[in-house]
Amino acid sequence: MQIMKDSPGRAESEALMRRCIALARIAQARGESPVGAVIVRNGEVVAEGIEAGKSAQDVTRHAEVEAISAARKVLGTSDLSDCLLVTTHEPCILCSYVIRHHHIPVVVFGVAVGEIGGYNSELAVLKDRTVKRWGEPPEVIGGVLEEECCTLCHE
């Protein structure tokens, strides 16, 4: 993976991931899948998301989508091309579409999710170059605090 000049460094990525892990623990305590996400702009967390699909009975209420929705409200724009997203789990196909739609250029995740992943699966939306309106695929940095993120699923 190519590192962009605006990508977070290792220490920053880990600090942001620790916040995502804390959010994932909140989701887990609520009976949700343990996923937490943040949107960062200019080094500052501008929005957070906690998995809410089960409690809301809405499959679209993934932590990443919740964080993106909150960021749109806080920033007053749907163009998030100056932001990055950090999440405990590889964004799924649904979340990956939302990421691409909002032009988020950097995605950092902890643990891969297999066949439903938007980066590592056969349906790699985060790598797609065929939808021209999306522009260039985002830089994706995986495996940040992977062990800690994986542990969430087994607690």
PDB file of C-alpha atoms in Angstrom:
ATOM      1  CA  MET A   1       0.000   0.000   0.000  1.00  0.00           C
ATOM      2  CA  GLN A   2       1.227   3.460  -0.838  1.00  0.00           C
ATOM      3  CA  ILE A   3       1.354   5.889   2.075  1.00  0.00           C
ATOM      4  CA  MET A   4       0.013   9.352   1.271  1.00  0.00           C
ATOM      5  CA  LYS A   5       1.639  12.373   2.877  1.00  0.00           C
ATOM      6  CA  ASP A   6      -1.612  13.064   4.747  1.00  0.00           C
ATOM      7  CA  SER A   7      -1.890   9.565   6.180  1.00  0.00           C
ATOM      8  CA  PRO A   8      -1.695   9.237   9.924  1.00  0.00           C
ATOM      9  CA  GLY A   9       1.552   7.938  11.360  1.00  0.00           C
ATOM     10  CA  ARG A  10       1.690   4.760  13.407  1.00  0.00           C
ATOM     11  CA  ALA A  11       1.324   6.505  16.775  1.00  0.00           C
ATOM     12  CA  GLU A  12      -1.622   8.597  15.569  1.00  0.00           C
ATOM     13  CA  SER A  13      -3.268   5.557  13.936  1.00  0.00           C
ATOM     14  CA  GLU A  14      -2.950   3.572  17.158  1.00  0.00           C
ATOM     15  CA  ALA A  15      -4.305   6.416  19.301  1.00  0.00           C
ATOM     16  CA  LEU A  16      -7.304   6.804  16.991  1.00  0.00           C
ATOM     17  CA  MET A  17      -7.832   3.039  16.957  1.00  0.00           C
ATOM     18  CA  ARG A  18      -7.858   2.982  20.760  1.00  0.00           C
ATOM     19  CA  ARG A  19     -10.774   5.449  20.642  1.00  0.00           C
ATOM     20  CA  CYS A  20     -12.522   3.180  18.135  1.00  0.00           C
ATOM     21  CA  ILE A  21     -11.977   0.211  20.452  1.00  0.00           C
ATOM     22  CA  ALA A  22     -13.558   2.172  23.316  1.00  0.00           C
ATOM     23  CA  LEU A  23     -16.564   2.913  21.088  1.00  0.00           C
ATOM     24  CA  ALA A  24     -16.732  -0.757  20.072  1.00  0.00           C
ATOM     25  CA  ARG A  25     -16.899  -1.750  23.738  1.00  0.00           C
ATOM     26  CA  ILE A  26     -19.901   0.562  24.161  1.00  0.00           C
ATOM     27  CA  ALA A  27     -21.585  -1.114  21.184  1.00  0.00           C
ATOM     28  CA  GLN A  28     -20.783  -4.521  22.634  1.00  0.00           C
ATOM     29  CA  ALA A  29     -22.259  -3.563  26.022  1.00  0.00           C
ATOM     30  CA  ARG A  30     -25.447  -2.611  24.177  1.00  0.00           C
ATOM     31  CA  GLY A  31     -25.647  -6.043  22.552  1.00  0.00           C
ATOM     32  CA  GLU A  32     -24.321  -4.873  19.201  1.00  0.00           C
ATOM     33  CA  SER A  33     -21.416  -6.142  17.147  1.00  0.00           C
ATOM     34  CA  PRO A  34     -18.264  -4.601  18.646  1.00  0.00           C
ATOM     35  CA  VAL A  35     -17.486  -1.970  16.027  1.00  0.00           C
ATOM     36  CA  GLY A  36     -16.479   1.651  16.535  1.00  0.00           C
ATOM     37  CA  ALA A  37     -15.400   4.282  14.013  1.00  0.00           C
ATOM     38  CA  VAL A  38     -14.187   7.873  13.913  1.00  0.00           C
ATOM     39  CA  ILE A  39     -13.874  10.520  11.217  1.00  0.00           C
ATOM     40  CA  VAL A  40     -10.785  12.710  11.492  1.00  0.00           C
ATOM     41  CA  ARG A  41     -10.117  16.055   9.837  1.00  0.00           C
ATOM     42  CA  ASN A  42      -6.855  17.973  10.265  1.00  0.00           C
ATOM     43  CA  GLY A  43      -5.802  15.599  13.045  1.00  0.00           C
ATOM     44  CA  GLU A  44      -8.995  16.168  15.056  1.00  0.00           C
ATOM     45  CA  VAL A  45     -11.832  13.691  15.590  1.00  0.00           C
ATOM     46  CA  VAL A  46     -14.924  15.425  14.206  1.00  0.00           C
ATOM     47  CA  ALA A  47     -17.387  12.526  14.469  1.00  0.00           C
ATOM     48  CA  GLU A  48     -17.788   9.092  16.022  1.00  0.00           C
ATOM     49  CA  GLY A  49     -19.922   6.097  15.207  1.00  0.00           C
ATOM     50  CA  ILE A  50     -21.085   3.122  17.237  1.00  0.00           C
ATOM     51  CA  GLU A  51     -22.652   0.015  15.719  1.00  0.00           C
ATOM     52  CA  ALA A  52     -26.438   0.248  16.133  1.00  0.00           C
ATOM     53  CA  GLY A  53     -28.008  -2.174  13.627  1.00  0.00           C
ATOM     54  CA  LYS A  54     -29.571  -4.562  16.128  1.00  0.00           C
ATOM     55  CA  SER A  55     -31.047  -2.002  18.508  1.00  0.00           C
ATOM     56  CA  ALA A  56     -32.306   0.199  15.665  1.00  0.00           C
ATOM     57  CA  GLN A  57     -33.463  -2.853  13.691  1.00  0.00           C
ATOM     58  CA  ASP A  58     -31.773  -1.237  10.690  1.00  0.00           C
ATOM     59  CA  VAL A  59     -29.000  -3.074   8.864  1.00  0.00           C
ATOM     60  CA  THR A  60     -27.553   0.227   7.605  1.00  0.00           C
ATOM     61  CA  ARG A  61     -26.667   1.503  11.085  1.00  0.00           C
ATOM     62  CA  HIS A  62     -23.042   0.373  10.917  1.00  0.00           C
ATOM     63  CA  ALA A  63     -20.464   2.313  12.947  1.00  0.00           C
ATOM     64  CA  GLU A  64     -18.766   3.653   9.816  1.00  0.00           C
ATOM     65  CA  VAL A  65     -22.054   4.914   8.342  1.00  0.00           C
ATOM     66  CA  GLU A  66     -22.995   6.459  11.691  1.00  0.00           C
ATOM     67  CA  ALA A  67     -19.643   8.280  11.842  1.00  0.00           C
ATOM     68  CA  ILE A  68     -19.950   9.519   8.252  1.00  0.00           C
ATOM     69  CA  SER A  69     -23.497  10.734   8.861  1.00  0.00           C
ATOM     70  CA  ALA A  70     -22.402  12.580  11.998  1.00  0.00           C
ATOM     71  CA  ALA A  71     -19.428  14.119  10.159  1.00  0.00           C
ATOM     72  CA  ARG A  72     -21.702  15.409   7.408  1.00  0.00           C
ATOM     73  CA  LYS A  73     -23.821  17.180  10.030  1.00  0.00           C
ATOM     74  CA  VAL A  74     -20.866  18.605  11.953  1.00  0.00           C
ATOM     75  CA  LEU A  75     -18.974  19.769   8.865  1.00  0.00           C
ATOM     76  CA  GLY A  76     -22.027  20.828   6.853  1.00  0.00           C
ATOM     77  CA  THR A  77     -20.918  18.996   3.718  1.00  0.00           C
ATOM     78  CA  SER A  78     -21.135  15.631   2.025  1.00  0.00           C
ATOM     79  CA  ASP A  79     -17.616  16.052   0.616  1.00  0.00           C
ATOM     80  CA  LEU A  80     -15.330  14.358   3.118  1.00  0.00           C
ATOM     81  CA  SER A  81     -12.292  14.367   0.836  1.00  0.00           C
ATOM     82  CA  ASP A  82     -10.240  16.115   3.542  1.00  0.00           C
ATOM     83  CA  CYS A  83     -11.048  13.498   6.184  1.00  0.00           C
ATOM     84  CA  LEU A  84      -9.982  10.005   7.085  1.00  0.00           C
ATOM     85  CA  LEU A  85     -11.932   7.155   8.615  1.00  0.00           C
ATOM     86  CA  VAL A  86     -10.625   4.834  11.317  1.00  0.00           C
ATOM     87  CA  THR A  87     -12.586   1.724  12.289  1.00  0.00           C
ATOM     88  CA  THR A  88     -12.024  -1.426  14.313  1.00  0.00           C
ATOM     89  CA  HIS A  89     -13.152  -3.690  11.462  1.00  0.00           C
ATOM     90  CA  GLU A  90     -12.555  -3.636   7.729  1.00  0.00           C
ATOM     91  CA  PRO A  91     -15.486  -1.713   6.255  1.00  0.00           C
ATOM     92  CA  CYS A  92     -18.062  -4.059   4.760  1.00  0.00           C
ATOM     93  CA  ILE A  93     -19.352  -3.682   1.217  1.00  0.00           C
ATOM     94  CA  LEU A  94     -22.183  -1.356   2.338  1.00  0.00           C
ATOM     95  CA  CYS A  95     -19.856   0.899   4.334  1.00  0.00           C
ATOM     96  CA  SER A  96     -17.305   0.878   1.520  1.00  0.00           C
ATOM     97  CA  TYR A  97     -19.897   2.258  -0.885  1.00  0.00           C
ATOM     98  CA  VAL A  98     -20.680   5.071   1.579  1.00  0.00           C
ATOM     99  CA  ILE A  99     -16.941   5.786   1.991  1.00  0.00           C
ATOM    100  CA  ARG A 100     -16.458   6.010  -1.772  1.00  0.00           C
ATOM    101  CA  HIS A 101     -19.589   8.138  -2.234  1.00  0.00           C
ATOM    102  CA  HIS A 102     -18.228  10.693   0.247  1.00  0.00           C
ATOM    103  CA  HIS A 103     -14.704  10.590  -1.265  1.00  0.00           C
ATOM    104  CA  ILE A 104     -12.884   9.685   1.946  1.00  0.00           C
ATOM    105  CA  PRO A 105      -9.254   9.307   0.815  1.00  0.00           C
ATOM    106  CA  VAL A 106      -7.788   7.279   3.706  1.00  0.00           C
ATOM    107  CA  VAL A 107      -9.292   4.324   5.579  1.00  0.00           C
ATOM    108  CA  VAL A 108      -7.572   2.736   8.572  1.00  0.00           C
ATOM    109  CA  PHE A 109      -8.909  -0.501  10.039  1.00  0.00           C
ATOM    110  CA  GLY A 110      -7.966  -3.063  12.646  1.00  0.00           C
ATOM    111  CA  VAL A 111      -9.162  -6.495  11.570  1.00  0.00           C
ATOM    112  CA  ALA A 112     -10.258  -7.904   8.192  1.00  0.00           C
ATOM    113  CA  VAL A 113     -13.794  -9.299   7.967  1.00  0.00           C
ATOM    114  CA  GLY A 114     -13.525 -11.906   5.207  1.00  0.00           C
ATOM    115  CA  GLU A 115     -16.092 -12.388   2.470  1.00  0.00           C
ATOM    116  CA  ILE A 116     -18.146  -9.271   3.274  1.00  0.00           C
ATOM    117  CA  GLY A 117     -15.161  -6.930   3.415  1.00  0.00           C
ATOM    118  CA  GLY A 118     -15.016  -3.984   1.081  1.00  0.00           C
ATOM    119  CA  TYR A 119     -11.258  -4.296   0.670  1.00  0.00           C
ATOM    120  CA  ASN A 120     -10.176  -7.924   1.000  1.00  0.00           C
ATOM    121  CA  SER A 121     -13.178  -9.742  -0.496  1.00  0.00           C
ATOM    122  CA  GLU A 122     -14.123 -10.564  -4.072  1.00  0.00           C
ATOM    123  CA  LEU A 123     -16.346  -7.446  -3.963  1.00  0.00           C
ATOM    124  CA  ALA A 124     -13.552  -5.005  -3.164  1.00  0.00           C
ATOM    125  CA  VAL A 125     -15.465  -1.719  -3.452  1.00  0.00           C
ATOM    126  CA  LEU A 126     -12.592   0.160  -1.796  1.00  0.00           C
ATOM    127  CA  LYS A 127     -10.260  -0.890  -4.656  1.00  0.00           C
ATOM    128  CA  ASP A 128     -12.716  -0.366  -7.525  1.00  0.00           C
ATOM    129  CA  ARG A 129     -11.653   1.906 -10.382  1.00  0.00           C
ATOM    130  CA  THR A 130     -14.648   1.360 -12.684  1.00  0.00           C
ATOM    131  CA  VAL A 131     -17.011   3.890 -11.082  1.00  0.00           C
ATOM    132  CA  LYS A 132     -15.517   7.113 -12.436  1.00  0.00           C
ATOM    133  CA  ARG A 133     -17.537   9.467 -10.210  1.00  0.00           C
ATOM    134  CA  TRP A 134     -15.778   7.972  -7.165  1.00  0.00           C
ATOM    135  CA  GLY A 135     -12.352   9.039  -8.378  1.00  0.00           C
ATOM    136  CA  GLU A 136      -9.252   7.291  -7.110  1.00  0.00           C
ATOM    137  CA  PRO A 137      -9.639   4.509  -4.547  1.00  0.00           C
ATOM    138  CA  PRO A 138      -8.736   5.464  -0.993  1.00  0.00           C
ATOM    139  CA  GLU A 139      -5.498   4.492   0.608  1.00  0.00           C
ATOM    140  CA  VAL A 140      -6.290   1.600   2.941  1.00  0.00           C
ATOM    141  CA  ILE A 141      -4.167   0.771   5.968  1.00  0.00           C
ATOM    142  CA  GLY A 142      -5.147  -2.468   7.675  1.00  0.00           C
ATOM    143  CA  GLY A 143      -3.947  -4.356  10.719  1.00  0.00           C
ATOM    144  CA  VAL A 144      -3.698  -1.399  13.140  1.00  0.00           C
ATOM    145  CA  LEU A 145      -3.976  -2.884  16.653  1.00  0.00           C
ATOM    146  CA  GLU A 146      -5.309  -5.970  14.914  1.00  0.00           C
ATOM    147  CA  GLU A 147      -4.960  -8.253  17.915  1.00  0.00           C
ATOM    148  CA  GLU A 148      -6.885  -5.881  20.196  1.00  0.00           C
ATOM    149  CA  CYS A 149      -9.622  -5.443  17.594  1.00  0.00           C
ATOM    150  CA  CYS A 150      -9.859  -9.190  17.040  1.00  0.00           C
ATOM    151  CA  THR A 151     -10.098  -9.770  20.799  1.00  0.00           C
ATOM    152  CA  LEU A 152     -13.306  -7.678  20.864  1.00  0.00           C
ATOM    153  CA  CYS A 153     -15.055 -10.369  18.842  1.00  0.00           C
ATOM    154  CA  HIS A 154     -14.148 -13.052  21.368  1.00  0.00           C
ATOM    155  CA  GLU A 155     -15.042 -11.247  24.600  1.00  0.00           C
TER     156      GLU A 155
END
